[in-house]
Amino acid sequence: MEYRQLGASGLKVPVLSFGTGTFGGGGDFFKAWGNTQVDEAKKLVSLCMDAGINFFDTANVYSQGAAEEILGKAIIGMRDQIILSTKATFKMGNKPNDFGSSRFHLVKACEDSLRRLQTDYIDIYHMHGFDGVTPVEETLSALDDLVRAGKIRYIACSNFSGWHLMKSLSVSERYGWSKYIAHQAHYSLLSREFEWELMPLALDQHVGTIVWSPLSAGRLGGKYRRNQPIPADGRIAQGGGEGPAIPEDFFYHLIDVLDEVAGETGKTVAQVALNWLLQRPTVSNIVIGARNEDQLKQNLGAIGWNLSLEQVKKLDAASEKAPVYPYWHQRKNPDLNPLPDFYGRFNH
């Protein structure tokens, strides 16, 4: 298993982590992701550990705490061997303080997660989304207190825009508080908007990227084909998809190119899509999910090899989207606003 530095921290993480959004199956939305219970979760955790994946990602909102509870039971006896990540911010109830990133909510949310996970500390604690109502200073001060109390070791964010993250980093630096070391962001061959601003920011500020939904809710899992019905057993058909609609012509052209590259490499479409992400700047880790052991084993085949420069460029061309303003304007002046070096590793 390859390990990479997570942002500007001293923490090294495996390039793959296991996401537990499939644990619990609570509510229509998360039921579409999966319905893994404790016995199957233990098998998946064991399979991950045998493969060198000791990083497990969850969130309090996944099935309203059930995913954390199941993961907590699945890792009993191995806490000192793993890296544990969870999140807070989104709604955990209907009362006014049952959501957000206020000190009031975060302290309770952290204590609740510790209890459900049956642990004394969380390695990486994410703000699941930006709270534009609570002052940034209040959020970061509360997180710094939790770090100093030993309840969390590192802080990170998820689903922030560029100014959300930059403002937060600036406030942390101003007061000497803990900084976000990573940004868990949606990024895939179908969703490359992350490259427009968040990736340059991450490069400039040394923030590691943890990728969620790398297969775009299963669209890049290998089951979707032109002129065929959407798989009835997939997340999209069952109502578990996220994000805007994707134009069919763009989508199936990309699938055609993925099939071509998969044929060249002898790998699956999913493995090619994951390996492409591992070649991108700032990416420290990819969160992979699985409803069963077969899916997990297939995803593990994304590491231990690399796409060629020609194959990466072929996939880049097939997945390129016209940027919105101000990025299209900035790209007219590449000497002032150079793109991230996507092919640097091939030039050494």
mmCIF file of N, CA, C and O in Angstrom, residues 40 147 180 324:
data_model
loop_
_atom_site.group_PDB
_atom_site.id
_atom_site.type_symbol
_atom_site.label_atom_id
_atom_site.label_comp_id
_atom_site.label_asym_id
_atom_site.label_seq_id
_atom_site.Cartn_x
_atom_site.Cartn_y
_atom_site.Cartn_z
ATOM 1 N N GLU A 40 -21.233 -8.118 8.335
ATOM 2 C CA GLU A 40 -20.609 -7.847 7.038
ATOM 3 C C GLU A 40 -19.568 -6.739 7.167
ATOM 4 O O GLU A 40 -18.518 -6.780 6.514
ATOM 5 N N VAL A 147 -8.896 19.797 19.829
ATOM 6 C CA VAL A 147 -7.560 19.262 19.561
ATOM 7 C C VAL A 147 -6.718 19.298 20.836
ATOM 8 O O VAL A 147 -6.067 18.308 21.208
ATOM 9 N N TYR A 180 -7.002 23.464 8.912
ATOM 10 C CA TYR A 180 -7.498 22.356 8.107
ATOM 11 C C TYR A 180 -6.337 21.789 7.289
ATOM 12 O O TYR A 180 -5.717 22.497 6.498
ATOM 13 N N VAL A 324 -16.582 27.828 -16.115
ATOM 14 C CA VAL A 324 -17.430 29.008 -15.977
ATOM 15 C C VAL A 324 -16.548 30.200 -15.611
ATOM 16 O O VAL A 324 -15.356 30.067 -15.330
#
